[in-house]
CSV table of C-alpha atoms in Angstrom, one decimal:
chain,number,residue,atom,x,y,z
A,933,UNK,CA,-21.1,-104.8,-5.1
A,934,UNK,CA,-21.6,-107.8,-2.8
A,935,UNK,CA,-19.3,-110.0,-4.8
A,936,UNK,CA,-16.6,-107.3,-4.9
A,937,UNK,CA,-16.8,-106.7,-1.2
A,938,UNK,CA,-16.6,-110.4,-0.4
A,939,UNK,CA,-13.2,-110.5,-2.2
A,940,UNK,CA,-11.7,-108.0,0.2
A,941,UNK,CA,-10.1,-109.3,3.4
A,942,UNK,CA,-11.1,-106.3,5.4
A,943,UNK,CA,-14.8,-107.2,5.3
A,944,UNK,CA,-16.7,-110.0,7.1
A,945,UNK,CA,-20.3,-111.2,6.8
A,946,UNK,CA,-21.2,-109.3,3.7
A,947,UNK,CA,-24.9,-109.6,2.8
A,948,UNK,CA,-27.7,-107.7,1.2
A,949,UNK,CA,-31.5,-107.6,1.3
A,950,UNK,CA,-31.4,-109.4,-2.1
A,951,UNK,CA,-30.2,-112.5,-0.3
A,952,UNK,CA,-33.7,-113.1,0.9
A,953,UNK,CA,-35.8,-113.5,-2.2
A,954,UNK,CA,-39.2,-115.0,-3.0
A,955,UNK,CA,-40.6,-116.8,-6.0
A,956,UNK,CA,-42.6,-114.9,-8.5
A,957,UNK,CA,-44.7,-115.8,-11.6
A,958,UNK,CA,-44.0,-113.4,-14.4
A,959,UNK,CA,-46.5,-112.9,-17.2
A,960,UNK,CA,-44.5,-112.3,-20.4
A,961,UNK,CA,-46.4,-110.7,-23.3
A,962,UNK,CA,-45.3,-111.5,-26.9
A,963,UNK,CA,-45.7,-108.0,-28.4
A,964,UNK,CA,-45.3,-109.3,-31.9
A,965,UNK,CA,-48.2,-111.8,-31.5
A,966,UNK,CA,-50.3,-109.1,-29.8
A,967,UNK,CA,-49.7,-106.7,-32.7
A,968,UNK,CA,-50.7,-109.4,-35.2
A,969,UNK,CA,-53.9,-110.0,-33.3
A,970,UNK,CA,-54.6,-106.3,-33.0
A,971,UNK,CA,-54.4,-106.3,-29.2
A,972,UNK,CA,-52.9,-103.3,-27.4
A,973,UNK,CA,-50.9,-103.4,-24.2
A,974,UNK,CA,-53.3,-101.0,-22.5
A,975,UNK,CA,-56.1,-103.4,-23.3
A,976,UNK,CA,-54.3,-106.3,-21.7
A,977,UNK,CA,-53.5,-104.3,-18.6
A,978,UNK,CA,-57.1,-103.2,-18.3
A,979,UNK,CA,-58.4,-106.7,-18.6
A,980,UNK,CA,-56.0,-108.1,-16.0
A,981,UNK,CA,-56.9,-105.2,-13.6
A,982,UNK,CA,-60.6,-105.8,-14.1
A,983,UNK,CA,-60.2,-109.5,-13.3
A,984,UNK,CA,-57.8,-109.4,-10.4
A,985,UNK,CA,-57.5,-105.7,-9.3
A,986,UNK,CA,-61.0,-105.2,-7.8
A,987,UNK,CA,-62.0,-102.4,-10.1
A,988,UNK,CA,-65.0,-100.4,-8.8
A,989,UNK,CA,-67.5,-100.1,-11.7
A,990,UNK,CA,-70.6,-98.7,-10.0
A,991,UNK,CA,-72.4,-97.6,-6.8
A,992,UNK,CA,-75.7,-98.9,-5.4
A,993,UNK,CA,-77.6,-96.6,-3.2
A,994,UNK,CA,-80.2,-97.7,-0.7
A,995,UNK,CA,-82.3,-95.6,1.8
A,996,UNK,CA,-79.6,-95.4,4.4
A,997,UNK,CA,-76.5,-97.0,2.8
A,998,UNK,CA,-74.5,-97.1,-0.4
A,999,UNK,CA,-72.6,-100.1,-1.8
A,1000,UNK,CA,-69.7,-100.3,-4.2
A,1001,UNK,CA,-69.9,-102.7,-7.1
A,1002,UNK,CA,-66.5,-104.3,-7.6
A,1003,UNK,CA,-65.7,-106.2,-10.8
A,1004,UNK,CA,-63.5,-109.3,-10.2
A,1005,UNK,CA,-62.9,-112.8,-11.6
A,1006,UNK,CA,-64.7,-115.8,-10.0
A,1007,UNK,CA,-62.9,-117.8,-7.4
A,1008,UNK,CA,-62.4,-120.7,-9.7
A,1009,UNK,CA,-60.5,-118.5,-12.1
A,1010,UNK,CA,-58.0,-117.3,-9.5
A,1011,UNK,CA,-56.8,-120.6,-7.9
A,1012,UNK,CA,-53.5,-120.7,-9.9
A,1013,UNK,CA,-51.2,-118.5,-11.9
A,1014,UNK,CA,-52.3,-120.4,-15.1
A,1015,UNK,CA,-55.7,-118.9,-14.7
A,1016,UNK,CA,-54.2,-115.6,-15.9
A,1017,UNK,CA,-54.0,-117.1,-19.4
A,1018,UNK,CA,-57.7,-117.9,-19.4
A,1019,UNK,CA,-58.6,-114.2,-19.3
A,1020,UNK,CA,-59.9,-113.0,-22.7
A,1021,UNK,CA,-59.3,-109.5,-24.1
A,1022,UNK,CA,-61.2,-107.7,-26.9
A,1023,UNK,CA,-59.1,-106.6,-29.8
A,1024,UNK,CA,-59.6,-103.7,-32.1
A,1025,UNK,CA,-62.0,-105.7,-34.3
A,1026,UNK,CA,-64.2,-106.7,-31.4
A,1027,UNK,CA,-62.9,-110.3,-31.2
A,1028,UNK,CA,-62.3,-112.0,-27.9
A,1029,UNK,CA,-58.7,-113.3,-27.7
A,1030,UNK,CA,-57.5,-115.5,-24.8
A,1031,UNK,CA,-54.2,-114.4,-23.2
A,1032,UNK,CA,-52.8,-117.8,-23.8
A,1033,UNK,CA,-52.5,-116.9,-27.5
A,1034,UNK,CA,-50.1,-114.0,-26.9
A,1035,UNK,CA,-48.5,-114.6,-23.5
A,1036,UNK,CA,-46.9,-117.2,-21.3
A,1037,UNK,CA,-45.9,-117.5,-17.6
A,1038,UNK,CA,-42.3,-117.7,-16.5
A,1039,UNK,CA,-41.0,-118.4,-13.0
A,1040,UNK,CA,-38.9,-115.6,-11.5
A,1041,UNK,CA,-37.4,-114.5,-8.2
A,1042,UNK,CA,-37.9,-111.2,-6.5
A,1043,UNK,CA,-36.8,-109.5,-3.2
A,1044,UNK,CA,-39.3,-110.0,-0.4
A,1045,UNK,CA,-39.8,-106.3,-0.1
A,1046,UNK,CA,-38.5,-103.2,-1.9
A,1047,UNK,CA,-36.6,-100.8,0.3
A,1048,UNK,CA,-36.4,-97.1,-0.2
A,1049,UNK,CA,-33.8,-94.5,0.9
A,1050,UNK,CA,-34.5,-90.8,0.4
A,1051,UNK,CA,-37.6,-91.7,-1.6
A,1052,UNK,CA,-35.6,-93.8,-4.0
A,1053,UNK,CA,-35.5,-97.5,-4.5
A,1054,UNK,CA,-32.4,-98.8,-2.7
A,1055,UNK,CA,-30.5,-102.1,-2.1
A,1056,UNK,CA,-29.1,-102.4,1.4
A,1057,UNK,CA,-25.6,-104.0,1.8
A,1058,UNK,CA,-24.5,-104.9,5.4
A,1059,UNK,CA,-21.1,-106.0,6.5
A,1060,UNK,CA,-18.8,-106.3,9.5
A,1061,UNK,CA,-15.2,-105.2,9.6
A,1062,UNK,CA,-12.2,-107.4,10.2
A,1063,UNK,CA,-10.2,-107.0,13.4
A,1064,UNK,CA,-8.2,-103.8,13.6
A,1065,UNK,CA,-9.8,-102.3,10.5
A,1066,UNK,CA,-10.9,-98.7,11.3
A,1067,UNK,CA,-14.3,-97.5,10.3
A,1068,UNK,CA,-13.1,-94.8,7.9
A,1069,UNK,CA,-10.9,-97.4,6.1
A,1070,UNK,CA,-14.1,-99.5,5.6
A,1071,UNK,CA,-15.9,-96.5,4.1
A,1072,UNK,CA,-13.1,-95.8,1.7
A,1073,UNK,CA,-13.0,-99.4,0.6
A,1074,UNK,CA,-16.7,-99.4,-0.1
A,1075,UNK,CA,-16.4,-96.3,-2.3
A,1076,UNK,CA,-13.5,-97.9,-4.1
A,1077,UNK,CA,-15.5,-101.1,-4.7
A,1078,UNK,CA,-18.4,-99.0,-6.1
A,1079,UNK,CA,-16.0,-97.4,-8.6
A,1080,UNK,CA,-14.4,-100.8,-9.4
A,1081,UNK,CA,-17.7,-102.5,-10.3
A,1082,UNK,CA,-18.7,-99.6,-12.5
A,1083,UNK,CA,-22.2,-98.9,-11.3
A,1084,UNK,CA,-24.6,-97.8,-14.0
A,1085,UNK,CA,-25.4,-94.1,-14.5
A,1086,UNK,CA,-28.0,-92.8,-12.1
A,1087,UNK,CA,-26.9,-95.0,-9.2
A,1088,UNK,CA,-25.0,-93.8,-6.2
A,1089,UNK,CA,-23.7,-95.1,-2.9
A,1090,UNK,CA,-24.9,-93.6,0.3
A,1091,UNK,CA,-24.2,-94.6,3.9
A,1092,UNK,CA,-26.5,-95.1,6.9
A,1093,UNK,CA,-26.1,-95.7,10.6
A,1094,UNK,CA,-22.6,-95.3,12.1
A,1095,UNK,CA,-21.0,-94.7,8.7
A,1096,UNK,CA,-23.4,-91.8,8.0
A,1097,UNK,CA,-22.6,-90.2,11.4
A,1098,UNK,CA,-18.8,-90.6,10.6
A,1099,UNK,CA,-19.2,-88.8,7.2
A,1100,UNK,CA,-21.2,-86.0,8.8
A,1101,UNK,CA,-18.6,-85.6,11.6
A,1102,UNK,CA,-15.8,-85.4,9.1
A,1103,UNK,CA,-17.6,-82.8,7.0
A,1104,UNK,CA,-18.9,-80.6,9.8
A,1105,UNK,CA,-15.9,-80.9,12.1
A,1106,UNK,CA,-14.0,-78.0,10.5
A,1107,UNK,CA,-17.0,-75.7,10.6
A,1108,UNK,CA,-17.5,-76.4,14.3
A,1109,UNK,CA,-13.7,-75.9,15.0
A,1110,UNK,CA,-13.6,-72.5,13.2
A,1111,UNK,CA,-16.9,-71.4,14.8
A,1112,UNK,CA,-15.6,-72.2,18.3
A,1113,UNK,CA,-12.3,-70.3,17.7
A,1114,UNK,CA,-14.2,-67.3,16.4
A,1115,UNK,CA,-16.5,-67.3,19.4
A,1116,UNK,CA,-13.6,-67.4,21.8
A,1117,UNK,CA,-11.7,-64.6,19.9
A,1118,UNK,CA,-14.8,-62.4,20.3
A,1119,UNK,CA,-15.2,-63.2,24.1
A,1120,UNK,CA,-11.4,-62.7,24.8
A,1121,UNK,CA,-11.4,-59.4,22.7
A,1122,UNK,CA,-14.3,-58.1,24.9
A,1123,UNK,CA,-12.5,-59.3,28.1
A,1124,UNK,CA,-9.1,-57.7,27.4
A,1125,UNK,CA,-10.4,-54.8,25.2
A,1126,UNK,CA,-7.7,-55.6,22.7
A,1127,UNK,CA,-7.4,-57.3,19.3
A,1128,UNK,CA,-3.8,-58.5,19.9
A,1129,UNK,CA,-4.0,-60.3,23.3
A,1130,UNK,CA,-6.7,-62.8,22.1
A,1131,UNK,CA,-4.4,-63.8,19.3
A,1132,UNK,CA,-1.6,-64.4,21.8
A,1133,UNK,CA,-3.9,-66.7,23.8
A,1134,UNK,CA,-5.3,-68.5,20.7
A,1135,UNK,CA,-1.7,-69.1,19.4
A,1136,UNK,CA,-1.6,-72.1,21.6
A,1137,UNK,CA,-4.3,-73.9,19.6
A,1138,UNK,CA,-2.2,-75.0,16.6
A,1139,UNK,CA,0.2,-76.8,18.8
A,1140,UNK,CA,-2.7,-78.6,20.6
A,1141,UNK,CA,-4.3,-79.6,17.3
A,1142,UNK,CA,-1.1,-80.7,15.8
A,1143,UNK,CA,-0.3,-82.8,18.9
A,1144,UNK,CA,-3.8,-84.4,18.8
A,1145,UNK,CA,-3.6,-85.4,15.1
A,1146,UNK,CA,0.0,-86.5,15.4
A,1147,UNK,CA,-1.0,-88.8,18.3
A,1148,UNK,CA,-3.8,-90.3,16.2
A,1149,UNK,CA,-1.4,-90.7,13.3
A,1150,UNK,CA,1.2,-92.5,15.4
A,1151,UNK,CA,-1.4,-94.8,16.9
A,1152,UNK,CA,-3.3,-95.2,13.6
A,1153,UNK,CA,-6.5,-94.0,15.1
A,1154,UNK,CA,-9.4,-93.0,12.8
A,1155,UNK,CA,-10.7,-89.4,12.9
A,1156,UNK,CA,-14.1,-90.0,14.4
A,1157,UNK,CA,-16.7,-87.9,16.1
A,1158,UNK,CA,-15.0,-88.5,19.4
A,1159,UNK,CA,-11.7,-87.3,18.0
A,1160,UNK,CA,-13.3,-84.1,16.9
A,1161,UNK,CA,-15.0,-83.6,20.3
A,1162,UNK,CA,-11.5,-84.1,21.8
A,1163,UNK,CA,-10.1,-81.3,19.7
A,1164,UNK,CA,-12.9,-79.0,20.7
A,1165,UNK,CA,-12.2,-79.9,24.4
A,1166,UNK,CA,-8.5,-79.1,23.9
A,1167,UNK,CA,-9.4,-75.6,22.8
A,1168,UNK,CA,-10.8,-74.9,26.2
A,1169,UNK,CA,-8.1,-76.7,28.2
A,1170,UNK,CA,-5.0,-75.4,26.3
A,1171,UNK,CA,-6.0,-71.7,26.1
A,1172,UNK,CA,-6.2,-71.7,29.9
A,1173,UNK,CA,-2.4,-71.9,30.0
A,1174,UNK,CA,-2.0,-68.8,27.9
A,1175,UNK,CA,-4.6,-67.0,29.8
A,1176,UNK,CA,-2.7,-67.6,33.1
A,1177,UNK,CA,0.5,-66.0,31.7
A,1178,UNK,CA,-1.1,-63.2,29.7
A,1179,UNK,CA,-3.3,-62.1,32.6
A,1180,UNK,CA,-0.4,-62.2,35.1
A,1181,UNK,CA,1.8,-60.2,32.7
A,1182,UNK,CA,-0.9,-57.5,32.1
A,1183,UNK,CA,-1.5,-57.1,35.8
A,1184,UNK,CA,2.3,-56.8,36.4
A,1185,UNK,CA,2.6,-54.1,33.7
A,1186,UNK,CA,-0.4,-52.1,34.9
A,1187,UNK,CA,0.0,-52.3,38.7
A,1188,UNK,CA,3.8,-52.7,39.2
A,1189,UNK,CA,5.0,-50.8,36.2
A,1190,UNK,CA,7.2,-53.7,34.9
A,1191,UNK,CA,8.3,-53.7,31.3
A,1192,UNK,CA,6.8,-56.2,28.9
A,1193,UNK,CA,9.8,-58.6,28.8
A,1194,UNK,CA,10.1,-58.5,32.6
A,1195,UNK,CA,6.4,-59.1,33.1
A,1196,UNK,CA,6.0,-62.0,30.7
A,1197,UNK,CA,9.2,-63.6,32.1
A,1198,UNK,CA,7.9,-63.4,35.6
A,1199,UNK,CA,4.6,-64.7,34.4
A,1200,UNK,CA,6.2,-67.7,32.8
A,1201,UNK,CA,8.2,-68.5,36.0
A,1202,UNK,CA,5.4,-68.0,38.5
A,1203,UNK,CA,2.7,-69.8,36.4
A,1204,UNK,CA,4.9,-72.7,35.4
A,1205,UNK,CA,3.9,-74.9,38.3
A,1206,UNK,CA,0.1,-74.5,38.1
A,1207,UNK,CA,0.2,-74.9,34.3
A,1208,UNK,CA,2.3,-78.0,34.6
A,1209,UNK,CA,0.2,-79.5,37.4
A,1210,UNK,CA,-3.2,-78.9,35.6
A,1211,UNK,CA,-1.8,-80.3,32.4
A,1212,UNK,CA,-0.5,-83.4,34.1
A,1213,UNK,CA,-3.9,-83.9,35.9
A,1214,UNK,CA,-5.8,-83.6,32.6
A,1215,UNK,CA,-3.4,-86.0,30.9
A,1216,UNK,CA,-3.7,-88.5,33.8
A,1217,UNK,CA,-7.5,-88.3,33.6
A,1218,UNK,CA,-7.5,-89.0,29.8
A,1219,UNK,CA,-4.8,-91.7,30.0
A,1220,UNK,CA,-7.3,-94.6,30.9
A,1221,UNK,CA,-9.4,-93.6,27.9
A,1222,UNK,CA,-6.4,-93.6,25.6
A,1223,UNK,CA,-5.3,-97.1,26.8
A,1224,UNK,CA,-8.8,-98.5,26.5
A,1225,UNK,CA,-10.5,-100.5,29.2
A,1226,UNK,CA,-13.9,-102.1,29.4
A,1227,UNK,CA,-16.8,-102.5,27.0
A,1228,UNK,CA,-17.1,-99.8,24.3
A,1229,UNK,CA,-13.5,-98.7,24.8
A,1230,UNK,CA,-12.9,-98.6,21.1
A,1231,UNK,CA,-15.4,-95.7,20.8
A,1232,UNK,CA,-13.8,-93.7,23.7
A,1233,UNK,CA,-10.2,-94.4,22.8
A,1234,UNK,CA,-9.8,-91.7,20.1
A,1235,UNK,CA,-11.0,-89.2,22.7
A,1236,UNK,CA,-8.3,-90.1,25.1
A,1237,UNK,CA,-5.5,-90.3,22.5
A,1238,UNK,CA,-6.3,-86.9,21.1
A,1239,UNK,CA,-6.4,-85.3,24.5
A,1240,UNK,CA,-3.1,-86.8,25.7
A,1241,UNK,CA,-1.3,-86.0,22.5
A,1242,UNK,CA,-2.6,-82.4,22.3
A,1243,UNK,CA,-1.8,-81.7,25.9
A,1244,UNK,CA,1.7,-83.1,25.7
A,1245,UNK,CA,2.7,-81.1,22.6
A,1246,UNK,CA,1.0,-77.9,23.8
A,1247,UNK,CA,2.7,-78.2,27.2
A,1248,UNK,CA,6.1,-78.4,25.5
A,1249,UNK,CA,5.5,-75.5,23.1
A,1250,UNK,CA,3.1,-73.1,25.0
A,1251,UNK,CA,5.7,-72.0,27.6
A,1252,UNK,CA,8.0,-70.9,24.7
A,1253,UNK,CA,5.5,-69.7,22.1
A,1254,UNK,CA,3.2,-67.6,24.3
A,1255,UNK,CA,6.0,-65.3,25.7
A,1256,UNK,CA,7.4,-64.9,22.2
A,1257,UNK,CA,4.1,-63.9,20.7
A,1258,UNK,CA,3.3,-61.7,23.6
A,1259,UNK,CA,6.6,-59.8,23.1
A,1260,UNK,CA,6.0,-59.7,19.3
A,1261,UNK,CA,2.6,-58.1,19.9
A,1262,UNK,CA,4.2,-55.6,22.4
A,1263,UNK,CA,6.9,-54.6,19.9
A,1264,UNK,CA,4.3,-54.3,17.1
A,1265,UNK,CA,2.4,-51.8,19.3
A,1266,UNK,CA,5.6,-49.8,20.0
A,1267,UNK,CA,6.5,-49.7,16.3
A,1268,UNK,CA,2.9,-48.7,15.4
A,1269,UNK,CA,3.0,-45.9,18.0
A,1270,UNK,CA,6.4,-44.7,16.7
A,1271,UNK,CA,5.2,-44.6,13.1
A,1272,UNK,CA,2.1,-42.6,14.2
A,1273,UNK,CA,4.4,-40.2,16.1
A,1274,UNK,CA,6.7,-39.7,13.1
A,1275,UNK,CA,3.7,-39.0,10.8
A,1276,UNK,CA,2.4,-36.5,13.3
A,1277,UNK,CA,5.8,-34.9,13.5
A,1278,UNK,CA,6.0,-34.6,9.7
A,1279,UNK,CA,2.6,-33.0,9.6
A,1280,UNK,CA,3.6,-30.5,12.3
A,1281,UNK,CA,6.8,-29.6,10.5
A,1282,UNK,CA,5.1,-29.3,7.2
A,1283,UNK,CA,2.5,-27.0,8.8
A,1284,UNK,CA,5.1,-25.0,10.5
A,1285,UNK,CA,7.1,-24.5,7.3
A,1286,UNK,CA,4.0,-23.3,5.5
A,1287,UNK,CA,3.3,-20.8,8.2
A,1288,UNK,CA,6.8,-19.4,8.1
A,1289,UNK,CA,6.6,-19.0,4.3
A,1290,UNK,CA,3.3,-17.2,4.5
A,1291,UNK,CA,4.8,-14.8,7.1
């Protein structure tokens, strides 16, 4: 994995915890020689543990204390790795066989410490990204590198730190978005006591979301946690424009008796200035974030780009789409009432015809 990542120009300073290794003396057992001498592997393991593993073999009790008896090799037998070969083991025939007759010592290297991730042994690979390489691009390249090197079965690639937070944000962002839209629909339905008007208000959200993602696509900005937060903020900012028009139109219909086309037209004209001013103020406030100034601006920049793009597109479309959907909802109610009236009239005529026949 490290060699594969070092060949990619998008990565810098690729390293792993295996770059820091220590020397190790490995005791290699000749299993064929052990079998010829009738020495089992369990016997060898037990002899080595008794000599160097501080095996507790007994307990000495006094009047007020107790002492553990620990079996271990003498200090003279533990001064070097070669002393391991001086340990003798008893074979199945009761003979004492030195380990030097069936084993030898080889130098080896080993990592300084074994790391674990989710209770599994893991190798940690660290890297930096080249200039102008987005974080999500780096994650995809790591996954492609893991596929290219052909990792053995049972091994997998997992991410930690900022990459882990990015993966979680991308996987949970849609759930948060749908949950917030559902919550707003319920609140607006309770407020207006209607199932149609909340849909008219929420119809502005697709334009805002499309504008935010289009702005990130044009500027080649990654979809990060900040970008998802920006989309959630846009939901609250943009639906305010539709609320201003819908609320004004409903009041005009209820209190002044205007028809739905006249009410929504007057709402669009009267509310045009406050909607435009509030949108421009919000865009102006997010513009410094989108341009990117100061330390840590690369983290805040997706927030500003998504807000500016979403507000710009929604401002252009909301003033047209909201009145159209409002009138469509009004016409739908009229058609529904007309169908209900026709069904009631048919039932009345049918009942009247049956009464005349009976008479």
